[in-house]
Amino acid sequence: MTSYNIALLAGDGTGKEVTDEAVKVLKAISKKYSINFEFEPSLIGGCAYDAYKTPLPDVTLDIAKKSDAVLLGAVGDWKYDSLPPDVRPERALLGIRKELNLFANLRPAIVYPELTQLSPLKEEFVSGTDIMIVRELTGDVYFGTPKGIEIRNGEKFGFNNMCYYESEIRRIAHCAFKVASQRNKKLCSVDKANVLDVSRLFREIVQDVAKEYKNIELSFMYVDNAAMQLIRNPKQFDVILTGNIFGDILSDEASMLSGSLGLLPSASLSDSKNAMYEPIHGSAPDLKGLNIVNPIATILSAAMMLKYSFHMDSAYDDIVNAVRKALKDGYRTKDIQQTGMVTVGTDKMGNVIVDNILRQ
Ligand code: IPM
Ligand code: MG
């Protein structure tokens, strides 16, 4: 029987509650497809700091590197807010992305027909939205040096460096063009080339890579305009390619098209087998233990794992269909509550989705 090792990094806050549901779903898939998943749990984030005085212990990194895929919940809790920056829970996320070379972050923003009314925008503008944001994840101002806070001219001075190597732009551009090839063949590269040199290089390299993908319709947009267009007319986008910081901001914005951060998954890929799957939402420590958070983003992240790491496309479809059926049948967690629907807890939502998978 085929067997895959999955590093299970639940993290902090409600991370465990949502990954528990995704594990249930993966177990249902393993039953249905006679495939074995071995889960290896390890600590990351604040809980790892408590145990090891570092948010990303070597043992976790080893397990992640050796795994066939990582499933991550979320990291962070306000109780770690006063820690020095280099041991804060968020550092672990940046660290694991860098160490596993997860340079390509895919963030789909899909507005499901069952939930169009949830969007804060008018239904006619958002219905049918299906965007894939391809965010570069291991470069840019997130990792650039020099950086720091120091005294200059007698006052404090803070600085970071937004920078990209040509090779880093090239590999993420190839990834975005390939993603676009499998979708509607439209790619919009988002930058700030009217102001930033690093963006001018980004644009130049994307234009160069485009020569190898003649069937893809390529456009460019400044990031401020893209932020506006995402709200004004989201359906104009198919695939958006962008750097780390712009992708961070635009993906949170895009998530609101669907009405809740609790719905959107992500995949972070490398050019080897290393890959990590996580919801784009945070750890919501204030909701921990209440059994109310939405597990759908994490369940859909597990679905992305099946598709991108294990090439199990029909299992991916099974999960998406099971989620959509749960929504169609009126099941809602608190964040997506609607009148006339049944509000259920985190575990019940997971159970309904599992039942739907096994019944299909
Ligand atoms: C995300 C998050 C992270 C990021 C934080 C928690 C470091 O916002 O995955 O989008 O900025 O990349
Ligand atoms: Mg973010």
Tab-separated table of C-alpha atoms and ligand atoms in Angstrom:
chain	number	residue	atom	x	y	z
A	1	MET	CA	0.000	0.000	0.000
A	2	THR	CA	1.302	3.464	-0.823
A	3	SER	CA	2.153	5.369	2.325
A	4	TYR	CA	2.943	9.023	2.926
A	5	ASN	CA	4.446	10.702	5.995
A	6	ILE	CA	2.711	13.879	7.024
A	7	ALA	CA	4.345	16.213	9.543
A	8	LEU	CA	1.518	17.490	11.702
A	9	LEU	CA	2.322	20.923	13.100
A	10	ALA	CA	-0.836	22.112	14.828
A	11	GLY	CA	0.829	25.187	16.368
A	12	ASP	CA	-0.949	27.524	18.773
A	13	GLY	CA	-4.431	28.752	19.614
A	14	THR	CA	-7.102	26.984	17.588
A	15	GLY	CA	-4.481	25.301	15.356
A	16	LYS	CA	-5.085	21.935	16.973
A	17	GLU	CA	-8.865	22.107	16.594
A	18	VAL	CA	-8.683	22.791	12.868
A	19	THR	CA	-5.898	20.291	12.107
A	20	ASP	CA	-7.788	17.586	14.038
A	21	GLU	CA	-10.654	17.962	11.564
A	22	ALA	CA	-8.306	17.903	8.559
A	23	VAL	CA	-6.738	14.701	9.909
A	24	LYS	CA	-10.210	13.108	10.151
A	25	VAL	CA	-10.795	14.036	6.529
A	26	LEU	CA	-7.432	12.614	5.437
A	27	LYS	CA	-8.256	9.387	7.293
A	28	ALA	CA	-11.528	9.169	5.370
A	29	ILE	CA	-9.594	9.605	2.119
A	30	SER	CA	-7.124	6.930	3.198
A	31	LYS	CA	-10.013	4.526	3.742
A	32	LYS	CA	-11.635	5.358	0.438
A	33	TYR	CA	-8.450	5.132	-1.658
A	34	SER	CA	-6.617	2.403	0.315
A	35	ILE	CA	-3.661	4.650	0.917
A	36	ASN	CA	-1.798	5.068	4.190
A	37	PHE	CA	-1.000	8.360	5.892
A	38	GLU	CA	1.408	8.372	8.844
A	39	PHE	CA	1.031	11.509	10.946
A	40	GLU	CA	4.018	12.743	12.904
A	41	PRO	CA	3.087	15.564	15.301
A	42	SER	CA	5.622	18.165	16.401
A	43	LEU	CA	5.639	21.580	18.058
A	44	ILE	CA	5.908	24.913	16.264
A	45	GLY	CA	5.322	28.513	17.327
A	46	GLY	CA	4.639	29.639	20.876
A	47	CYS	CA	4.105	26.110	22.215
A	48	ALA	CA	7.535	25.153	20.859
A	49	TYR	CA	9.028	28.221	22.520
A	50	ASP	CA	7.531	27.106	25.842
A	51	ALA	CA	9.079	23.651	25.485
A	52	TYR	CA	12.388	24.424	23.731
A	53	LYS	CA	12.946	28.215	24.049
A	54	THR	CA	12.750	28.464	20.268
A	55	PRO	CA	9.616	28.625	18.082
A	56	LEU	CA	11.187	26.350	15.452
A	57	PRO	CA	13.116	23.544	17.173
A	58	ASP	CA	15.509	21.375	15.146
A	59	VAL	CA	13.407	18.287	15.853
A	60	THR	CA	10.405	19.933	14.146
A	61	LEU	CA	12.489	21.081	11.221
A	62	ASP	CA	13.899	17.564	10.783
A	63	ILE	CA	10.454	15.984	10.830
A	64	ALA	CA	9.218	18.584	8.324
A	65	LYS	CA	12.181	18.106	5.998
A	66	LYS	CA	11.875	14.319	6.001
A	67	SER	CA	8.104	14.332	5.532
A	68	ASP	CA	6.252	13.979	2.264
A	69	ALA	CA	4.192	17.033	3.238
A	70	VAL	CA	3.597	19.314	6.213
A	71	LEU	CA	0.120	20.148	7.516
A	72	LEU	CA	0.240	23.291	9.623
A	73	GLY	CA	-2.519	24.818	11.769
A	74	ALA	CA	-1.509	28.313	12.844
A	75	VAL	CA	1.018	29.985	15.110
A	76	GLY	CA	0.875	32.892	17.547
A	77	ASP	CA	-0.746	33.984	20.756
A	78	TRP	CA	-0.867	37.384	22.414
A	79	LYS	CA	0.927	35.954	25.403
A	80	TYR	CA	4.108	35.880	23.302
A	81	ASP	CA	3.787	39.496	22.141
A	82	SER	CA	6.538	40.735	24.433
A	83	LEU	CA	9.128	38.151	23.306
A	84	PRO	CA	12.146	39.407	21.345
A	85	PRO	CA	11.425	39.445	17.573
A	86	ASP	CA	13.713	36.507	16.756
A	87	VAL	CA	11.835	34.053	18.997
A	88	ARG	CA	8.284	35.199	18.328
A	89	PRO	CA	5.967	32.462	16.965
A	90	GLU	CA	5.728	34.132	13.507
A	91	ARG	CA	9.498	33.669	13.138
A	92	ALA	CA	8.912	29.920	12.992
A	93	LEU	CA	6.711	30.354	9.972
A	94	LEU	CA	9.304	32.430	8.133
A	95	GLY	CA	12.010	29.999	9.262
A	96	ILE	CA	10.271	26.852	8.048
A	97	ARG	CA	9.380	28.486	4.713
A	98	LYS	CA	13.033	29.437	4.190
A	99	GLU	CA	14.525	26.149	5.439
A	100	LEU	CA	12.230	24.052	3.232
A	101	ASN	CA	12.733	26.469	0.323
A	102	LEU	CA	8.973	26.927	-0.041
A	103	PHE	CA	9.195	29.785	-2.503
A	104	ALA	CA	5.838	29.307	-4.212
A	105	ASN	CA	2.719	30.065	-2.228
A	106	LEU	CA	-0.596	29.285	-3.911
A	107	ARG	CA	-3.596	31.002	-2.373
A	108	PRO	CA	-6.891	30.339	-4.130
A	109	ALA	CA	-9.729	32.773	-3.500
A	110	ILE	CA	-12.924	31.088	-4.583
A	111	VAL	CA	-16.407	32.404	-3.948
A	112	TYR	CA	-18.589	29.318	-3.571
A	113	PRO	CA	-22.109	29.733	-4.981
A	114	GLU	CA	-23.473	28.450	-1.634
A	115	LEU	CA	-21.925	31.435	0.157
A	116	THR	CA	-22.104	34.414	-2.194
A	117	GLN	CA	-24.443	36.192	0.227
A	118	LEU	CA	-21.731	36.176	2.862
A	119	SER	CA	-19.482	38.494	0.933
A	120	PRO	CA	-19.471	42.082	2.139
A	121	LEU	CA	-19.561	43.010	-1.564
A	122	LYS	CA	-22.611	42.866	-3.818
A	123	GLU	CA	-23.416	39.346	-4.964
A	124	GLU	CA	-23.369	40.251	-8.669
A	125	PHE	CA	-19.746	41.445	-8.400
A	126	VAL	CA	-18.353	38.451	-6.530
A	127	SER	CA	-20.358	35.472	-7.715
A	128	GLY	CA	-18.191	33.232	-9.869
A	129	THR	CA	-14.914	34.675	-8.564
A	130	ASP	CA	-12.120	32.117	-8.795
A	131	ILE	CA	-8.655	33.621	-8.429
A	132	MET	CA	-5.331	31.938	-7.747
A	133	ILE	CA	-2.759	34.188	-6.107
A	134	VAL	CA	0.805	32.984	-6.652
A	135	ARG	CA	2.843	34.698	-3.967
A	136	GLU	CA	6.642	34.494	-3.802
A	137	LEU	CA	7.371	33.337	-0.258
A	138	THR	CA	11.071	33.249	0.560
A	139	GLY	CA	12.394	36.609	-0.608
A	140	ASP	CA	11.502	40.308	-0.721
A	141	VAL	CA	11.454	42.697	2.218
A	142	TYR	CA	10.591	39.739	4.505
A	143	PHE	CA	14.127	38.357	4.255
A	144	GLY	CA	16.185	41.190	2.746
A	145	THR	CA	19.234	42.602	4.488
A	146	PRO	CA	20.444	44.976	5.802
A	147	LYS	CA	17.644	45.426	8.291
A	148	GLY	CA	17.263	46.683	11.798
A	149	ILE	CA	16.632	49.609	14.087
A	150	GLU	CA	19.601	51.809	14.952
A	151	ILE	CA	20.505	55.348	15.887
A	152	ARG	CA	21.215	57.633	12.966
A	153	ASN	CA	21.586	61.400	13.150
A	154	GLY	CA	20.699	61.280	16.821
A	155	GLU	CA	17.352	59.514	16.398
A	156	LYS	CA	16.020	55.985	15.906
A	157	PHE	CA	16.043	54.730	12.326
A	158	GLY	CA	14.256	51.564	11.159
A	159	PHE	CA	14.991	49.882	7.845
A	160	ASN	CA	14.360	46.763	5.751
A	161	ASN	CA	15.448	45.913	2.258
A	162	MET	CA	13.085	44.962	-0.546
A	163	CYS	CA	15.201	42.886	-2.875
A	164	TYR	CA	15.020	40.027	-5.367
A	165	TYR	CA	17.570	38.031	-7.317
A	166	GLU	CA	16.721	37.480	-10.938
A	167	SER	CA	16.718	33.705	-10.301
A	168	GLU	CA	14.123	34.077	-7.538
A	169	ILE	CA	11.814	36.025	-9.860
A	170	ARG	CA	12.371	33.590	-12.688
A	171	ARG	CA	11.383	30.480	-10.702
A	172	ILE	CA	8.202	32.004	-9.243
A	173	ALA	CA	7.285	33.381	-12.682
A	174	HIS	CA	7.633	29.884	-14.194
A	175	CYS	CA	5.414	28.549	-11.431
A	176	ALA	CA	2.748	31.202	-12.087
A	177	PHE	CA	2.779	30.622	-15.841
A	178	LYS	CA	2.400	26.874	-15.272
A	179	VAL	CA	-0.514	27.436	-12.899
A	180	ALA	CA	-2.122	29.750	-15.474
A	181	SER	CA	-1.625	27.089	-18.185
A	182	GLN	CA	-3.822	24.727	-16.181
A	183	ARG	CA	-6.516	27.366	-15.652
A	184	ASN	CA	-7.938	30.111	-17.861
A	185	LYS	CA	-4.546	31.118	-19.281
A	186	LYS	CA	-4.592	34.664	-17.923
A	187	LEU	CA	-1.796	35.966	-15.726
A	188	CYS	CA	-1.592	39.380	-14.097
A	189	SER	CA	1.771	40.286	-12.560
A	190	VAL	CA	1.424	42.812	-9.760
A	191	ASP	CA	4.236	45.169	-8.760
A	192	LYS	CA	5.092	48.783	-8.022
A	193	ALA	CA	7.338	49.342	-11.027
A	194	ASN	CA	6.416	53.030	-11.252
A	195	VAL	CA	8.373	53.624	-8.032
A	196	LEU	CA	10.536	50.644	-7.019
A	197	ASP	CA	13.670	49.407	-8.800
A	198	VAL	CA	13.123	45.895	-7.463
A	199	SER	CA	9.699	45.931	-9.138
A	200	ARG	CA	11.202	47.080	-12.428
A	201	LEU	CA	13.444	44.019	-12.353
A	202	PHE	CA	10.470	41.838	-11.397
A	203	ARG	CA	8.577	43.081	-14.449
A	204	GLU	CA	11.560	42.681	-16.776
A	205	ILE	CA	12.115	39.062	-15.737
A	206	VAL	CA	8.419	38.165	-15.920
A	207	GLN	CA	8.358	39.604	-19.452
A	208	ASP	CA	11.355	37.464	-20.348
A	209	VAL	CA	9.862	34.253	-18.900
A	210	ALA	CA	6.630	35.020	-20.781
A	211	LYS	CA	8.429	34.247	-24.075
A	212	GLU	CA	8.241	30.557	-23.105
A	213	TYR	CA	4.481	30.697	-22.497
A	214	LYS	CA	3.062	32.265	-25.649
A	215	ASN	CA	-0.447	30.889	-24.972
A	216	ILE	CA	-0.795	32.849	-21.720
A	217	GLU	CA	-2.332	36.309	-21.805
A	218	LEU	CA	-0.009	38.380	-19.606
A	219	SER	CA	-0.822	41.751	-18.077
A	220	PHE	CA	0.842	43.968	-15.483
A	221	MET	CA	-0.774	46.029	-12.767
A	222	TYR	CA	0.538	48.320	-10.046
A	223	VAL	CA	-0.260	46.981	-6.612
A	224	ASP	CA	-2.360	49.960	-5.513
A	225	ASN	CA	-4.525	49.590	-8.603
A	226	ALA	CA	-4.702	45.802	-8.084
A	227	ALA	CA	-5.981	46.336	-4.530
A	228	MET	CA	-8.718	48.529	-5.964
A	229	GLN	CA	-9.534	46.243	-8.924
A	230	LEU	CA	-9.904	43.226	-6.608
A	231	ILE	CA	-12.858	44.970	-5.017
A	232	ARG	CA	-14.175	46.736	-8.112
A	233	ASN	CA	-14.171	43.757	-10.470
A	234	PRO	CA	-12.606	40.581	-9.033
A	235	LYS	CA	-13.780	38.421	-11.923
A	236	GLN	CA	-11.264	40.076	-14.269
A	237	PHE	CA	-8.508	38.024	-12.552
A	238	ASP	CA	-7.511	34.422	-13.151
A	239	VAL	CA	-3.946	34.065	-11.791
A	240	ILE	CA	-2.168	36.868	-9.955
A	241	LEU	CA	1.620	36.687	-9.626
A	242	THR	CA	3.282	38.870	-7.045
A	243	GLY	CA	6.115	39.219	-4.533
A	244	ASN	CA	6.037	38.309	-0.877
A	245	ILE	CA	4.737	41.464	0.804
A	246	PHE	CA	2.237	42.462	-1.884
A	247	GLY	CA	0.990	38.857	-1.934
A	248	ASP	CA	0.558	38.871	1.827
A	249	ILE	CA	-1.658	41.933	1.658
A	250	LEU	CA	-3.600	41.094	-1.512
A	251	SER	CA	-4.391	37.548	-0.351
A	252	ASP	CA	-6.002	38.792	2.856
A	253	GLU	CA	-7.978	41.258	0.776
A	254	ALA	CA	-9.019	38.542	-1.692
A	255	SER	CA	-10.147	36.294	1.140
A	256	MET	CA	-12.820	38.817	2.020
A	257	LEU	CA	-14.425	38.394	-1.395
A	258	SER	CA	-15.569	35.025	-0.111
A	259	GLY	CA	-16.787	36.469	3.158
A	260	SER	CA	-14.582	34.692	5.673
A	261	LEU	CA	-10.894	34.109	6.317
A	262	GLY	CA	-12.001	30.739	7.646
A	263	LEU	CA	-12.500	29.346	4.150
A	264	LEU	CA	-9.219	29.881	2.364
A	265	PRO	CA	-6.457	27.272	2.157
A	266	SER	CA	-2.903	27.562	0.881
A	267	ALA	CA	-0.085	25.466	-0.487
A	268	SER	CA	3.584	26.386	-0.168
A	269	LEU	CA	5.733	24.517	-2.649
A	270	SER	CA	9.428	24.094	-3.379
A	271	ASP	CA	11.269	22.585	-6.313
A	272	SER	CA	11.775	19.357	-4.346
A	273	LYS	CA	9.155	17.219	-2.591
A	274	ASN	CA	9.070	19.595	0.404
A	275	ALA	CA	5.684	21.250	0.707
A	276	MET	CA	3.521	22.763	3.403
A	277	TYR	CA	-0.232	23.236	3.558
A	278	GLU	CA	-1.968	25.644	5.917
A	279	PRO	CA	-5.070	27.807	6.220
A	280	ILE	CA	-4.381	31.482	5.567
A	281	HIS	CA	-6.081	32.533	8.803
A	282	GLY	CA	-4.332	32.999	12.135
A	283	SER	CA	-4.473	31.059	15.406
A	284	ALA	CA	-7.414	32.966	16.968
A	285	PRO	CA	-6.234	32.293	20.568
A	286	ASP	CA	-9.335	33.999	21.992
A	287	LEU	CA	-11.483	31.249	20.445
A	288	LYS	CA	-9.338	28.340	21.621
A	289	GLY	CA	-11.236	25.423	23.144
A	290	LEU	CA	-14.665	26.845	22.258
A	291	ASN	CA	-15.229	24.456	19.341
A	292	ILE	CA	-16.498	27.280	17.140
A	293	VAL	CA	-13.790	28.014	14.581
A	294	ASN	CA	-14.197	27.041	10.968
A	295	PRO	CA	-12.103	23.992	9.937
A	296	ILE	CA	-12.877	24.382	6.219
A	297	ALA	CA	-9.714	26.340	5.320
A	298	THR	CA	-7.563	23.611	6.893
A	299	ILE	CA	-9.620	20.814	5.361
A	300	LEU	CA	-9.219	22.457	1.941
A	301	SER	CA	-5.475	22.802	2.654
A	302	ALA	CA	-5.376	19.033	3.176
A	303	ALA	CA	-7.181	18.718	-0.157
A	304	MET	CA	-4.480	20.845	-1.796
A	305	MET	CA	-1.894	18.479	-0.266
A	306	LEU	CA	-3.568	15.538	-1.990
A	307	LYS	CA	-3.540	17.371	-5.290
A	308	TYR	CA	-0.126	19.046	-5.312
A	309	SER	CA	2.003	16.603	-3.272
A	310	PHE	CA	0.344	13.247	-3.917
A	311	HIS	CA	-1.297	13.910	-7.312
A	312	MET	CA	-4.615	12.520	-6.052
A	313	ASP	CA	-6.841	14.795	-8.106
A	314	SER	CA	-10.032	12.843	-7.568
A	315	ALA	CA	-9.511	12.806	-3.789
A	316	TYR	CA	-9.085	16.578	-4.025
A	317	ASP	CA	-12.407	16.797	-5.858
A	318	ASP	CA	-14.029	14.531	-3.255
A	319	ILE	CA	-13.092	16.918	-0.455
A	320	VAL	CA	-14.144	20.059	-2.313
A	321	ASN	CA	-17.477	18.442	-3.214
A	322	ALA	CA	-17.968	17.239	0.367
A	323	VAL	CA	-17.338	20.762	1.680
A	324	ARG	CA	-19.725	22.252	-0.857
A	325	LYS	CA	-22.398	19.697	-0.009
A	326	ALA	CA	-22.061	20.518	3.702
A	327	LEU	CA	-22.580	24.190	2.863
A	328	LYS	CA	-25.446	23.432	0.494
A	329	ASP	CA	-27.119	21.345	3.188
A	330	GLY	CA	-27.069	24.411	5.414
A	331	TYR	CA	-24.248	23.610	7.834
A	332	ARG	CA	-22.432	26.736	9.018
A	333	THR	CA	-19.786	27.497	11.608
A	334	LYS	CA	-20.198	30.720	13.555
A	335	ASP	CA	-18.024	32.860	11.236
A	336	ILE	CA	-20.258	32.068	8.252
A	337	GLN	CA	-23.567	31.914	10.137
A	338	GLN	CA	-26.655	32.809	8.107
A	339	THR	CA	-30.291	32.948	9.098
A	340	GLY	CA	-32.165	29.741	8.387
A	341	MET	CA	-28.969	27.653	8.474
A	342	VAL	CA	-27.739	25.216	11.127
A	343	THR	CA	-24.867	26.557	13.198
A	344	VAL	CA	-22.468	23.739	14.093
A	345	GLY	CA	-19.203	23.453	15.979
A	346	THR	CA	-15.752	22.784	14.554
A	347	ASP	CA	-15.948	19.024	15.116
A	348	LYS	CA	-19.458	18.639	13.733
A	349	MET	CA	-18.486	20.480	10.547
A	350	GLY	CA	-15.573	18.046	10.189
A	351	ASN	CA	-17.857	15.057	10.771
A	352	VAL	CA	-20.393	16.204	8.189
A	353	ILE	CA	-17.620	16.614	5.602
A	354	VAL	CA	-16.204	13.154	6.446
A	355	ASP	CA	-19.672	11.583	6.053
A	356	ASN	CA	-20.093	13.295	2.703
A	357	ILE	CA	-16.745	11.924	1.501
A	358	LEU	CA	-17.528	8.369	2.545
A	359	ARG	CA	-21.021	8.501	1.022
A	360	GLN	CA	-19.918	9.844	-2.385
B	1	IPM	C1	0.627	34.883	6.149
B	1	IPM	C2	0.899	35.540	7.468
B	1	IPM	C3	2.397	35.543	7.731
B	1	IPM	C4	3.051	36.330	6.621
B	1	IPM	C5	2.826	36.058	9.096
B	1	IPM	C6	2.082	35.404	10.236
B	1	IPM	C7	4.317	35.935	9.296
B	1	IPM	O1	0.372	36.816	7.497
B	1	IPM	O2	0.984	33.688	5.991
B	1	IPM	O3	0.066	35.524	5.268
B	1	IPM	O4	3.155	37.566	6.711
B	1	IPM	O5	3.470	35.721	5.649
B	2	MG	MG	-0.820	37.297	5.785
